[in-house]
Amino acid sequence: MTQNQNRPYIVKNEDGEEFLLPCYSAPFRVLMDDKETIRDVLNSVLQFDADHEIVELEYEFEKPIDIFMPENDPARLDVWVTTRDHRYLNIEMQNQIHPFFLDRMQLYNAYLTLRGKYDFNRSDYFSKMSEKERKLHFYELPETFSIWLCNFPILKNKDVYKDTWAVYSEHEVNAGRALPLFTKNKYIVVDLPNFLRLRKGVWSREDFWLRLISKGPLQVPATEDPIFSQALNRLRVSRVKPEHLKYMEANMSDHHVYDAIMAEAWLKGEAQGKAEGMAQGMAQGMAQGEAKGEAKTISVFRDLGVPPEKIAEAEARLAALSSK
């Protein structure tokens, strides 16, 4: 297997055929652009039994959430899924840890809950209620699942690759008998590096999907399963429309990733500068922090192979910040 240095989201097999790597956002949407695939991924990762599995769904990529956002930066959920039985799910493919990542998870989950409630109140289920019933169900929330596929370490326990976060009682947790207080709203967090370390083979449908998403189509076993086969075929570069490939190349650089790297480097450098500068005076420490933050940011950009034009853009933006 070889990876294209200019297009790192493409790999080539021994026969020279090229495939997309679905750990990148645009190829991830190519992989997930199929109802059966999304249904199978969700049922596998969430481990729903026959009585609770998702049967029918609708989906939308980069679902815009029409809620006020600071700086007029609209929130967009990677894969928004609505099921026939009024469950609402968001699947986020994440490749970069950054400051306030847990805050971002909470924020996106809040968007999911609010948008889910909005759609739920306009569903046939709700609209067919009598006026009295609608008043009684005024605060009823639908089930919402916020699924985070993290291509970086995120779980503290290295013996698991998947965890469910929900609302718990602190008293019950301390007493060692905790159960979720509210089961309708959950975060499903998947630590892909832990998964790859703990699950060496493919023994389940979940194994197949998570290995495909994290390592790509050349790292999963050959299969005749129709859902798997069709998913792999969608990742063949030869089957992707040329205009889609051009779009990928033009939009592969996610400005949120660069902002995250800049923020992390800036905060670390500033904190270090403050600590070192306490004896010399806070003003000088702040200046040291800013300088170290800028240098670290550019260094991280170069290590990640960020294009030179993006590095120049980052240097200009950092210089503008420093002058304020």
PDB file of C-alpha atoms in Angstrom:
ATOM      1  CA  MET A   1       0.000   0.000   0.000  1.00  0.00           C
ATOM      2  CA  THR A   2       1.273   3.458  -0.880  1.00  0.00           C
ATOM      3  CA  GLN A   3      -0.149   6.814   0.116  1.00  0.00           C
ATOM      4  CA  ASN A   4      -0.297   9.824  -2.177  1.00  0.00           C
ATOM      5  CA  GLN A   5       1.870  12.557  -0.609  1.00  0.00           C
ATOM      6  CA  ASN A   6      -0.003  15.324  -2.403  1.00  0.00           C
ATOM      7  CA  ARG A   7      -3.375  13.749  -1.704  1.00  0.00           C
ATOM      8  CA  PRO A   8      -2.982  11.924   1.640  1.00  0.00           C
ATOM      9  CA  TYR A   9      -6.642  10.888   1.597  1.00  0.00           C
ATOM     10  CA  ILE A  10      -5.898   8.463  -1.285  1.00  0.00           C
ATOM     11  CA  VAL A  11      -4.068   5.117  -1.062  1.00  0.00           C
ATOM     12  CA  LYS A  12      -2.991   2.765  -3.846  1.00  0.00           C
ATOM     13  CA  ASN A  13      -2.967  -1.023  -3.760  1.00  0.00           C
ATOM     14  CA  GLU A  14      -0.368  -3.338  -5.332  1.00  0.00           C
ATOM     15  CA  ASP A  15      -2.247  -3.281  -8.647  1.00  0.00           C
ATOM     16  CA  GLY A  16      -2.132   0.513  -8.775  1.00  0.00           C
ATOM     17  CA  GLU A  17      -5.833   1.023  -8.028  1.00  0.00           C
ATOM     18  CA  GLU A  18      -6.600   4.058  -5.878  1.00  0.00           C
ATOM     19  CA  PHE A  19      -9.006   4.222  -2.940  1.00  0.00           C
ATOM     20  CA  LEU A  20     -10.243   6.970  -0.631  1.00  0.00           C
ATOM     21  CA  LEU A  21      -9.392   6.886   3.087  1.00  0.00           C
ATOM     22  CA  PRO A  22     -12.664   7.447   4.984  1.00  0.00           C
ATOM     23  CA  CYS A  23     -11.002   8.865   8.090  1.00  0.00           C
ATOM     24  CA  TYR A  24     -10.942  12.172   6.174  1.00  0.00           C
ATOM     25  CA  SER A  25     -14.177  14.171   6.206  1.00  0.00           C
ATOM     26  CA  ALA A  26     -15.012  14.239   2.478  1.00  0.00           C
ATOM     27  CA  PRO A  27     -14.236  10.520   1.866  1.00  0.00           C
ATOM     28  CA  PHE A  28     -16.160   9.733   5.064  1.00  0.00           C
ATOM     29  CA  ARG A  29     -19.254  11.241   3.457  1.00  0.00           C
ATOM     30  CA  VAL A  30     -18.631   9.157   0.319  1.00  0.00           C
ATOM     31  CA  LEU A  31     -18.538   6.021   2.468  1.00  0.00           C
ATOM     32  CA  MET A  32     -21.661   6.962   4.420  1.00  0.00           C
ATOM     33  CA  ASP A  33     -23.741   8.090   1.443  1.00  0.00           C
ATOM     34  CA  ASP A  34     -26.042   5.077   1.597  1.00  0.00           C
ATOM     35  CA  LYS A  35     -28.980   4.267   3.875  1.00  0.00           C
ATOM     36  CA  GLU A  36     -28.035   0.627   4.367  1.00  0.00           C
ATOM     37  CA  THR A  37     -24.477   1.542   5.288  1.00  0.00           C
ATOM     38  CA  ILE A  38     -25.550   4.125   7.860  1.00  0.00           C
ATOM     39  CA  ARG A  39     -28.164   1.746   9.281  1.00  0.00           C
ATOM     40  CA  ASP A  40     -25.620  -1.084   9.579  1.00  0.00           C
ATOM     41  CA  VAL A  41     -22.917   1.158  11.073  1.00  0.00           C
ATOM     42  CA  LEU A  42     -25.325   2.529  13.687  1.00  0.00           C
ATOM     43  CA  ASN A  43     -26.829  -0.825  14.624  1.00  0.00           C
ATOM     44  CA  SER A  44     -23.322  -2.314  14.874  1.00  0.00           C
ATOM     45  CA  VAL A  45     -21.669   0.469  16.882  1.00  0.00           C
ATOM     46  CA  LEU A  46     -24.684   1.030  19.150  1.00  0.00           C
ATOM     47  CA  GLN A  47     -25.195  -2.737  19.426  1.00  0.00           C
ATOM     48  CA  PHE A  48     -28.958  -2.524  19.162  1.00  0.00           C
ATOM     49  CA  ASP A  49     -30.795  -5.815  19.512  1.00  0.00           C
ATOM     50  CA  ALA A  50     -33.559  -6.953  17.174  1.00  0.00           C
ATOM     51  CA  ASP A  51     -36.233  -5.139  19.197  1.00  0.00           C
ATOM     52  CA  HIS A  52     -34.439  -1.778  19.085  1.00  0.00           C
ATOM     53  CA  GLU A  53     -32.438  -1.784  15.862  1.00  0.00           C
ATOM     54  CA  ILE A  54     -32.877   1.013  13.343  1.00  0.00           C
ATOM     55  CA  VAL A  55     -35.101  -0.095  10.488  1.00  0.00           C
ATOM     56  CA  GLU A  56     -35.716   3.000   8.362  1.00  0.00           C
ATOM     57  CA  LEU A  57     -33.945   6.358   8.348  1.00  0.00           C
ATOM     58  CA  GLU A  58     -33.241   9.582   6.503  1.00  0.00           C
ATOM     59  CA  TYR A  59     -29.871  11.310   6.522  1.00  0.00           C
ATOM     60  CA  GLU A  60     -28.216  14.589   5.625  1.00  0.00           C
ATOM     61  CA  PHE A  61     -24.558  15.629   5.507  1.00  0.00           C
ATOM     62  CA  GLU A  62     -23.282  18.778   7.222  1.00  0.00           C
ATOM     63  CA  LYS A  63     -26.718  19.461   8.644  1.00  0.00           C
ATOM     64  CA  PRO A  64     -26.927  23.228   9.297  1.00  0.00           C
ATOM     65  CA  ILE A  65     -28.336  24.052  12.702  1.00  0.00           C
ATOM     66  CA  ASP A  66     -30.265  27.327  12.627  1.00  0.00           C
ATOM     67  CA  ILE A  67     -29.403  28.397  16.170  1.00  0.00           C
ATOM     68  CA  PHE A  68     -27.498  31.532  17.095  1.00  0.00           C
ATOM     69  CA  MET A  69     -23.751  30.987  17.024  1.00  0.00           C
ATOM     70  CA  PRO A  70     -21.022  33.414  18.134  1.00  0.00           C
ATOM     71  CA  GLU A  71     -19.110  35.092  15.294  1.00  0.00           C
ATOM     72  CA  ASN A  72     -21.839  34.025  12.859  1.00  0.00           C
ATOM     73  CA  ASP A  73     -20.133  30.647  12.442  1.00  0.00           C
ATOM     74  CA  PRO A  74     -22.996  28.195  11.874  1.00  0.00           C
ATOM     75  CA  ALA A  75     -22.772  24.746  13.408  1.00  0.00           C
ATOM     76  CA  ARG A  76     -22.880  21.858  10.960  1.00  0.00           C
ATOM     77  CA  LEU A  77     -23.313  18.271  12.094  1.00  0.00           C
ATOM     78  CA  ASP A  78     -21.317  15.764  10.002  1.00  0.00           C
ATOM     79  CA  VAL A  79     -24.011  13.120   9.492  1.00  0.00           C
ATOM     80  CA  TRP A  80     -27.522  13.905  10.721  1.00  0.00           C
ATOM     81  CA  VAL A  81     -29.810  10.866  10.933  1.00  0.00           C
ATOM     82  CA  THR A  82     -33.539  10.704  11.622  1.00  0.00           C
ATOM     83  CA  THR A  83     -35.177   7.316  12.145  1.00  0.00           C
ATOM     84  CA  ARG A  84     -38.732   6.296  11.433  1.00  0.00           C
ATOM     85  CA  ASP A  85     -39.380   5.800  15.161  1.00  0.00           C
ATOM     86  CA  HIS A  86     -38.288   9.377  15.948  1.00  0.00           C
ATOM     87  CA  ARG A  87     -34.720   8.897  17.110  1.00  0.00           C
ATOM     88  CA  TYR A  88     -32.165  11.538  16.158  1.00  0.00           C
ATOM     89  CA  LEU A  89     -28.469  10.808  15.761  1.00  0.00           C
ATOM     90  CA  ASN A  90     -25.342  12.693  14.803  1.00  0.00           C
ATOM     91  CA  ILE A  91     -22.138  10.971  13.662  1.00  0.00           C
ATOM     92  CA  GLU A  92     -18.964  13.062  13.934  1.00  0.00           C
ATOM     93  CA  MET A  93     -15.681  11.968  12.308  1.00  0.00           C
ATOM     94  CA  GLN A  94     -12.898  13.738  14.215  1.00  0.00           C
ATOM     95  CA  ASN A  95      -9.172  13.690  13.379  1.00  0.00           C
ATOM     96  CA  GLN A  96      -7.805  16.486  15.542  1.00  0.00           C
ATOM     97  CA  ILE A  97      -7.949  16.950  19.309  1.00  0.00           C
ATOM     98  CA  HIS A  98      -7.946  20.596  20.327  1.00  0.00           C
ATOM     99  CA  PRO A  99      -8.620  22.827  23.329  1.00  0.00           C
ATOM    100  CA  PHE A 100     -12.184  22.653  24.653  1.00  0.00           C
ATOM    101  CA  PHE A 101     -12.903  19.460  22.721  1.00  0.00           C
ATOM    102  CA  LEU A 102     -15.266  18.219  25.430  1.00  0.00           C
ATOM    103  CA  ASP A 103     -16.978  21.603  25.339  1.00  0.00           C
ATOM    104  CA  ARG A 104     -17.477  21.153  21.613  1.00  0.00           C
ATOM    105  CA  MET A 105     -18.992  17.712  22.159  1.00  0.00           C
ATOM    106  CA  GLN A 106     -21.435  19.198  24.656  1.00  0.00           C
ATOM    107  CA  LEU A 107     -22.258  22.068  22.309  1.00  0.00           C
ATOM    108  CA  TYR A 108     -22.970  19.801  19.339  1.00  0.00           C
ATOM    109  CA  ASN A 109     -25.015  17.487  21.531  1.00  0.00           C
ATOM    110  CA  ALA A 110     -27.078  20.490  22.610  1.00  0.00           C
ATOM    111  CA  TYR A 111     -27.677  21.376  18.934  1.00  0.00           C
ATOM    112  CA  LEU A 112     -28.684  17.782  18.257  1.00  0.00           C
ATOM    113  CA  THR A 113     -31.125  17.785  21.180  1.00  0.00           C
ATOM    114  CA  LEU A 114     -32.697  21.120  20.245  1.00  0.00           C
ATOM    115  CA  ARG A 115     -33.031  20.267  16.575  1.00  0.00           C
ATOM    116  CA  GLY A 116     -34.345  16.825  17.466  1.00  0.00           C
ATOM    117  CA  LYS A 117     -36.997  18.357  19.713  1.00  0.00           C
ATOM    118  CA  TYR A 118     -37.939  20.818  16.959  1.00  0.00           C
ATOM    119  CA  ASP A 119     -38.450  18.023  14.417  1.00  0.00           C
ATOM    120  CA  PHE A 120     -40.086  15.749  16.990  1.00  0.00           C
ATOM    121  CA  ASN A 121     -42.788  18.365  17.707  1.00  0.00           C
ATOM    122  CA  ARG A 122     -43.530  18.469  13.976  1.00  0.00           C
ATOM    123  CA  SER A 123     -43.686  14.706  13.539  1.00  0.00           C
ATOM    124  CA  ASP A 124     -46.865  12.767  12.786  1.00  0.00           C
ATOM    125  CA  TYR A 125     -46.616  11.193  16.230  1.00  0.00           C
ATOM    126  CA  PHE A 126     -46.840  14.571  17.944  1.00  0.00           C
ATOM    127  CA  SER A 127     -49.239  16.285  15.560  1.00  0.00           C
ATOM    128  CA  LYS A 128     -51.826  13.497  15.890  1.00  0.00           C
ATOM    129  CA  MET A 129     -52.087  14.035  19.636  1.00  0.00           C
ATOM    130  CA  SER A 130     -55.026  15.915  21.053  1.00  0.00           C
ATOM    131  CA  GLU A 131     -54.389  19.420  22.325  1.00  0.00           C
ATOM    132  CA  LYS A 132     -54.455  18.131  25.904  1.00  0.00           C
ATOM    133  CA  GLU A 133     -51.933  15.384  25.082  1.00  0.00           C
ATOM    134  CA  ARG A 134     -49.599  17.845  23.378  1.00  0.00           C
ATOM    135  CA  LYS A 135     -49.613  19.989  26.513  1.00  0.00           C
ATOM    136  CA  LEU A 136     -48.831  16.938  28.625  1.00  0.00           C
ATOM    137  CA  HIS A 137     -45.957  16.021  26.271  1.00  0.00           C
ATOM    138  CA  PHE A 138     -44.672  19.606  26.011  1.00  0.00           C
ATOM    139  CA  TYR A 139     -41.285  18.743  27.548  1.00  0.00           C
ATOM    140  CA  GLU A 140     -40.957  15.239  26.101  1.00  0.00           C
ATOM    141  CA  LEU A 141     -37.641  14.755  24.328  1.00  0.00           C
ATOM    142  CA  PRO A 142     -36.910  12.170  21.660  1.00  0.00           C
ATOM    143  CA  GLU A 143     -33.968   9.792  21.941  1.00  0.00           C
ATOM    144  CA  THR A 144     -30.756  11.435  20.748  1.00  0.00           C
ATOM    145  CA  PHE A 145     -27.378   9.764  20.239  1.00  0.00           C
ATOM    146  CA  SER A 146     -24.243  11.813  19.670  1.00  0.00           C
ATOM    147  CA  ILE A 147     -21.614   9.497  18.159  1.00  0.00           C
ATOM    148  CA  TRP A 148     -17.974  10.633  18.075  1.00  0.00           C
ATOM    149  CA  LEU A 149     -15.493   8.613  16.022  1.00  0.00           C
ATOM    150  CA  CYS A 150     -12.167   9.963  17.305  1.00  0.00           C
ATOM    151  CA  ASN A 151      -9.021   9.191  15.320  1.00  0.00           C
ATOM    152  CA  PHE A 152      -6.885  10.120  18.335  1.00  0.00           C
ATOM    153  CA  PRO A 153      -6.695   8.936  21.972  1.00  0.00           C
ATOM    154  CA  ILE A 154      -9.603  10.244  24.017  1.00  0.00           C
ATOM    155  CA  LEU A 155     -10.591   7.575  26.561  1.00  0.00           C
ATOM    156  CA  LYS A 156      -8.592   7.480  29.791  1.00  0.00           C
ATOM    157  CA  ASN A 157      -9.109   3.746  30.203  1.00  0.00           C
ATOM    158  CA  LYS A 158      -6.832   2.063  27.660  1.00  0.00           C
ATOM    159  CA  ASP A 159      -8.607  -1.287  28.074  1.00  0.00           C
ATOM    160  CA  VAL A 160     -11.717  -0.126  26.197  1.00  0.00           C
ATOM    161  CA  TYR A 161     -12.239   1.472  22.804  1.00  0.00           C
ATOM    162  CA  LYS A 162     -15.842   2.608  23.228  1.00  0.00           C
ATOM    163  CA  ASP A 163     -17.673   4.299  26.056  1.00  0.00           C
ATOM    164  CA  THR A 164     -21.147   5.717  26.650  1.00  0.00           C
ATOM    165  CA  TRP A 165     -21.489   9.010  28.483  1.00  0.00           C
ATOM    166  CA  ALA A 166     -24.796  10.080  29.977  1.00  0.00           C
ATOM    167  CA  VAL A 167     -26.307  11.888  32.976  1.00  0.00           C
ATOM    168  CA  TYR A 168     -25.461  10.256  36.298  1.00  0.00           C
ATOM    169  CA  SER A 169     -26.007  11.030  39.975  1.00  0.00           C
ATOM    170  CA  GLU A 170     -22.748  11.924  41.711  1.00  0.00           C
ATOM    171  CA  HIS A 171     -24.026  10.311  44.909  1.00  0.00           C
ATOM    172  CA  GLU A 172     -24.879   7.061  43.126  1.00  0.00           C
ATOM    173  CA  VAL A 173     -21.487   7.061  41.359  1.00  0.00           C
ATOM    174  CA  ASN A 174     -19.670   7.474  44.678  1.00  0.00           C
ATOM    175  CA  ALA A 175     -21.802   4.700  46.146  1.00  0.00           C
ATOM    176  CA  GLY A 176     -20.714   2.387  43.341  1.00  0.00           C
ATOM    177  CA  ARG A 177     -24.193   1.628  42.036  1.00  0.00           C
ATOM    178  CA  ALA A 178     -24.660   4.235  39.335  1.00  0.00           C
ATOM    179  CA  LEU A 179     -27.130   3.870  36.497  1.00  0.00           C
ATOM    180  CA  PRO A 180     -27.937   6.658  34.021  1.00  0.00           C
ATOM    181  CA  LEU A 181     -30.605   8.994  35.329  1.00  0.00           C
ATOM    182  CA  PHE A 182     -31.666   9.928  31.804  1.00  0.00           C
ATOM    183  CA  THR A 183     -31.214   7.376  29.042  1.00  0.00           C
ATOM    184  CA  LYS A 184     -32.664   9.318  26.103  1.00  0.00           C
ATOM    185  CA  ASN A 185     -29.555  11.422  25.550  1.00  0.00           C
ATOM    186  CA  LYS A 186     -26.196   9.685  25.167  1.00  0.00           C
ATOM    187  CA  TYR A 187     -22.706  10.302  23.870  1.00  0.00           C
ATOM    188  CA  ILE A 188     -21.095   7.289  22.216  1.00  0.00           C
ATOM    189  CA  VAL A 189     -17.335   7.905  22.171  1.00  0.00           C
ATOM    190  CA  VAL A 190     -15.137   5.636  20.026  1.00  0.00           C
ATOM    191  CA  ASP A 191     -11.371   5.778  20.545  1.00  0.00           C
ATOM    192  CA  LEU A 192     -10.075   4.456  17.204  1.00  0.00           C
ATOM    193  CA  PRO A 193      -6.397   4.094  18.298  1.00  0.00           C
ATOM    194  CA  ASN A 194      -7.579   1.989  21.249  1.00  0.00           C
ATOM    195  CA  PHE A 195      -9.782  -0.029  18.904  1.00  0.00           C
ATOM    196  CA  LEU A 196      -6.872  -0.813  16.588  1.00  0.00           C
ATOM    197  CA  ARG A 197      -4.682  -1.817  19.523  1.00  0.00           C
ATOM    198  CA  LEU A 198      -7.299  -4.001  21.209  1.00  0.00           C
ATOM    199  CA  ARG A 199      -9.027  -5.548  18.183  1.00  0.00           C
ATOM    200  CA  LYS A 200      -6.417  -7.081  15.896  1.00  0.00           C
ATOM    201  CA  GLY A 201      -8.834  -8.995  13.694  1.00  0.00           C
ATOM    202  CA  VAL A 202     -12.288  -8.562  12.199  1.00  0.00           C
ATOM    203  CA  TRP A 203     -14.730 -10.658  14.208  1.00  0.00           C
ATOM    204  CA  SER A 204     -17.919  -8.612  13.924  1.00  0.00           C
ATOM    205  CA  ARG A 205     -19.661  -6.073  11.731  1.00  0.00           C
ATOM    206  CA  GLU A 206     -18.560  -3.342  14.123  1.00  0.00           C
ATOM    207  CA  ASP A 207     -14.946  -4.500  13.725  1.00  0.00           C
ATOM    208  CA  PHE A 208     -15.238  -4.236   9.950  1.00  0.00           C
ATOM    209  CA  TRP A 209     -16.715  -0.734   9.966  1.00  0.00           C
ATOM    210  CA  LEU A 210     -14.339   0.729  12.546  1.00  0.00           C
ATOM    211  CA  ARG A 211     -11.272  -0.783  10.849  1.00  0.00           C
ATOM    212  CA  LEU A 212     -12.466   0.465   7.468  1.00  0.00           C
ATOM    213  CA  ILE A 213     -13.089   3.965   8.814  1.00  0.00           C
ATOM    214  CA  SER A 214      -9.790   4.220  10.687  1.00  0.00           C
ATOM    215  CA  LYS A 215      -7.394   2.301   8.385  1.00  0.00           C
ATOM    216  CA  GLY A 216      -9.059   2.347   4.979  1.00  0.00           C
ATOM    217  CA  PRO A 217     -10.316  -0.211   2.436  1.00  0.00           C
ATOM    218  CA  LEU A 218      -6.943  -1.928   1.986  1.00  0.00           C
ATOM    219  CA  GLN A 219      -6.835  -2.948   5.652  1.00  0.00           C
ATOM    220  CA  VAL A 220     -10.086  -4.931   5.827  1.00  0.00           C
ATOM    221  CA  PRO A 221     -10.564  -8.525   4.640  1.00  0.00           C
ATOM    222  CA  ALA A 222     -12.119  -9.401   1.300  1.00  0.00           C
ATOM    223  CA  THR A 223     -15.845  -9.898   1.627  1.00  0.00           C
ATOM    224  CA  GLU A 224     -18.884 -10.915  -0.356  1.00  0.00           C
ATOM    225  CA  ASP A 225     -21.276  -9.229   2.043  1.00  0.00           C
ATOM    226  CA  PRO A 226     -23.339  -6.919  -0.220  1.00  0.00           C
ATOM    227  CA  ILE A 227     -23.368  -3.943   2.188  1.00  0.00           C
ATOM    228  CA  PHE A 228     -19.613  -4.166   2.787  1.00  0.00           C
ATOM    229  CA  SER A 229     -18.847  -4.701  -0.898  1.00  0.00           C
ATOM    230  CA  GLN A 230     -20.897  -1.717  -2.013  1.00  0.00           C
ATOM    231  CA  ALA A 231     -19.262   0.457   0.651  1.00  0.00           C
ATOM    232  CA  LEU A 232     -15.790  -0.556  -0.577  1.00  0.00           C
ATOM    233  CA  ASN A 233     -16.787   0.128  -4.164  1.00  0.00           C
ATOM    234  CA  ARG A 234     -17.892   3.655  -3.287  1.00  0.00           C
ATOM    235  CA  LEU A 235     -14.356   4.312  -2.057  1.00  0.00           C
ATOM    236  CA  ARG A 236     -12.756   3.377  -5.386  1.00  0.00           C
ATOM    237  CA  VAL A 237     -11.398   6.597  -6.858  1.00  0.00           C
ATOM    238  CA  SER A 238     -12.323   5.354 -10.342  1.00  0.00           C
ATOM    239  CA  ARG A 239     -16.000   5.388  -9.318  1.00  0.00           C
ATOM    240  CA  VAL A 240     -15.981   8.909  -7.872  1.00  0.00           C
ATOM    241  CA  LYS A 241     -17.154  11.652 -10.192  1.00  0.00           C
ATOM    242  CA  PRO A 242     -14.299  13.955 -11.312  1.00  0.00           C
ATOM    243  CA  GLU A 243     -16.113  17.026  -9.990  1.00  0.00           C
ATOM    244  CA  HIS A 244     -16.325  15.383  -6.570  1.00  0.00           C
ATOM    245  CA  LEU A 245     -12.594  14.678  -6.596  1.00  0.00           C
ATOM    246  CA  LYS A 246     -11.903  18.298  -7.496  1.00  0.00           C
ATOM    247  CA  TYR A 247     -14.168  19.400  -4.658  1.00  0.00           C
ATOM    248  CA  MET A 248     -12.285  17.159  -2.234  1.00  0.00           C
ATOM    249  CA  GLU A 249      -8.934  18.519  -3.307  1.00  0.00           C
ATOM    250  CA  ALA A 250     -10.158  22.096  -2.968  1.00  0.00           C
ATOM    251  CA  ASN A 251     -11.867  21.571   0.391  1.00  0.00           C
ATOM    252  CA  MET A 252      -9.696  18.978   2.076  1.00  0.00           C
ATOM    253  CA  SER A 253      -8.114  21.623   4.303  1.00  0.00           C
ATOM    254  CA  ASP A 254     -10.619  22.164   7.122  1.00  0.00           C
ATOM    255  CA  HIS A 255     -10.113  25.624   8.621  1.00  0.00           C
ATOM    256  CA  HIS A 256     -11.446  24.325  11.956  1.00  0.00           C
ATOM    257  CA  VAL A 257      -8.492  21.912  12.152  1.00  0.00           C
ATOM    258  CA  TYR A 258      -6.003  24.716  11.586  1.00  0.00           C
ATOM    259  CA  ASP A 259      -7.816  26.897  14.107  1.00  0.00           C
ATOM    260  CA  ALA A 260      -7.652  24.048  16.615  1.00  0.00           C
ATOM    261  CA  ILE A 261      -3.894  23.597  16.130  1.00  0.00           C
ATOM    262  CA  MET A 262      -3.336  27.334  16.425  1.00  0.00           C
ATOM    263  CA  ALA A 263      -5.439  27.579  19.566  1.00  0.00           C
ATOM    264  CA  GLU A 264      -3.652  24.685  21.259  1.00  0.00           C
ATOM    265  CA  ALA A 265      -0.172  25.979  20.432  1.00  0.00           C
ATOM    266  CA  TRP A 266      -1.116  29.513  21.449  1.00  0.00           C
ATOM    267  CA  LEU A 267      -2.584  28.462  24.813  1.00  0.00           C
ATOM    268  CA  LYS A 268       0.362  26.190  25.639  1.00  0.00           C
ATOM    269  CA  GLY A 269       2.931  28.780  24.665  1.00  0.00           C
ATOM    270  CA  GLU A 270       1.116  31.551  26.508  1.00  0.00           C
ATOM    271  CA  ALA A 271       0.813  29.434  29.681  1.00  0.00           C
ATOM    272  CA  GLN A 272       4.495  28.484  29.549  1.00  0.00           C
ATOM    273  CA  GLY A 273       5.486  32.088  28.962  1.00  0.00           C
ATOM    274  CA  LYS A 274       3.386  33.265  31.909  1.00  0.00           C
ATOM    275  CA  ALA A 275       4.946  30.681  34.214  1.00  0.00           C
ATOM    276  CA  GLU A 276       8.507  31.515  33.168  1.00  0.00           C
ATOM    277  CA  GLY A 277       7.851  35.214  33.263  1.00  0.00           C
ATOM    278  CA  MET A 278       6.374  35.476  36.762  1.00  0.00           C
ATOM    279  CA  ALA A 279       9.731  36.442  38.228  1.00  0.00           C
ATOM    280  CA  GLN A 280      10.410  38.887  35.404  1.00  0.00           C
ATOM    281  CA  GLY A 281       7.036  40.558  35.373  1.00  0.00           C
ATOM    282  CA  MET A 282       3.738  39.520  33.849  1.00  0.00           C
ATOM    283  CA  ALA A 283       4.031  41.729  30.786  1.00  0.00           C
ATOM    284  CA  GLN A 284       7.297  40.157  29.754  1.00  0.00           C
ATOM    285  CA  GLY A 285       5.909  36.681  30.511  1.00  0.00           C
ATOM    286  CA  MET A 286       2.914  37.337  28.294  1.00  0.00           C
ATOM    287  CA  ALA A 287       5.200  38.440  25.491  1.00  0.00           C
ATOM    288  CA  GLN A 288       7.263  35.266  25.859  1.00  0.00           C
ATOM    289  CA  GLY A 289       4.096  33.189  25.824  1.00  0.00           C
ATOM    290  CA  GLU A 290       2.869  34.805  22.654  1.00  0.00           C
ATOM    291  CA  ALA A 291       6.214  34.296  20.913  1.00  0.00           C
ATOM    292  CA  LYS A 292       6.417  30.649  21.954  1.00  0.00           C
ATOM    293  CA  GLY A 293       2.798  30.075  20.945  1.00  0.00           C
ATOM    294  CA  GLU A 294       3.483  31.461  17.473  1.00  0.00           C
ATOM    295  CA  ALA A 295       6.672  29.426  17.020  1.00  0.00           C
ATOM    296  CA  LYS A 296       5.009  26.219  18.246  1.00  0.00           C
ATOM    297  CA  THR A 297       2.020  26.756  15.979  1.00  0.00           C
ATOM    298  CA  ILE A 298       4.142  27.074  12.858  1.00  0.00           C
ATOM    299  CA  SER A 299       6.301  24.111  13.902  1.00  0.00           C
ATOM    300  CA  VAL A 300       3.225  21.894  14.365  1.00  0.00           C
ATOM    301  CA  PHE A 301       1.878  23.017  10.983  1.00  0.00           C
ATOM    302  CA  ARG A 302       5.125  21.994   9.266  1.00  0.00           C
ATOM    303  CA  ASP A 303       5.220  18.638  11.089  1.00  0.00           C
ATOM    304  CA  LEU A 304       1.702  17.881   9.852  1.00  0.00           C
ATOM    305  CA  GLY A 305       2.592  18.644   6.264  1.00  0.00           C
ATOM    306  CA  VAL A 306       0.337  21.689   6.037  1.00  0.00           C
ATOM    307  CA  PRO A 307       0.690  23.346   2.612  1.00  0.00           C
ATOM    308  CA  PRO A 308       3.062  26.358   2.533  1.00  0.00           C
ATOM    309  CA  GLU A 309       0.243  28.737   1.579  1.00  0.00           C
ATOM    310  CA  LYS A 310      -1.666  27.686   4.700  1.00  0.00           C
ATOM    311  CA  ILE A 311       1.421  28.178   6.855  1.00  0.00           C
ATOM    312  CA  ALA A 312       1.820  31.674   5.397  1.00  0.00           C
ATOM    313  CA  GLU A 313      -1.838  32.355   6.142  1.00  0.00           C
ATOM    314  CA  ALA A 314      -1.367  31.161   9.736  1.00  0.00           C
ATOM    315  CA  GLU A 315       1.709  33.381  10.200  1.00  0.00           C
ATOM    316  CA  ALA A 316      -0.251  36.378   8.920  1.00  0.00           C
ATOM    317  CA  ARG A 317      -3.164  35.648  11.245  1.00  0.00           C
ATOM    318  CA  LEU A 318      -0.863  35.209  14.237  1.00  0.00           C
ATOM    319  CA  ALA A 319       0.925  38.447  13.414  1.00  0.00           C
ATOM    320  CA  ALA A 320      -2.427  40.229  13.264  1.00  0.00           C
ATOM    321  CA  LEU A 321      -3.383  38.817  16.654  1.00  0.00           C
ATOM    322  CA  SER A 322      -0.059  39.876  18.172  1.00  0.00           C
ATOM    323  CA  SER A 323      -0.475  43.441  16.972  1.00  0.00           C
ATOM    324  CA  LYS A 324      -3.835  43.856  18.732  1.00  0.00           C
TER     325      LYS A 324
END
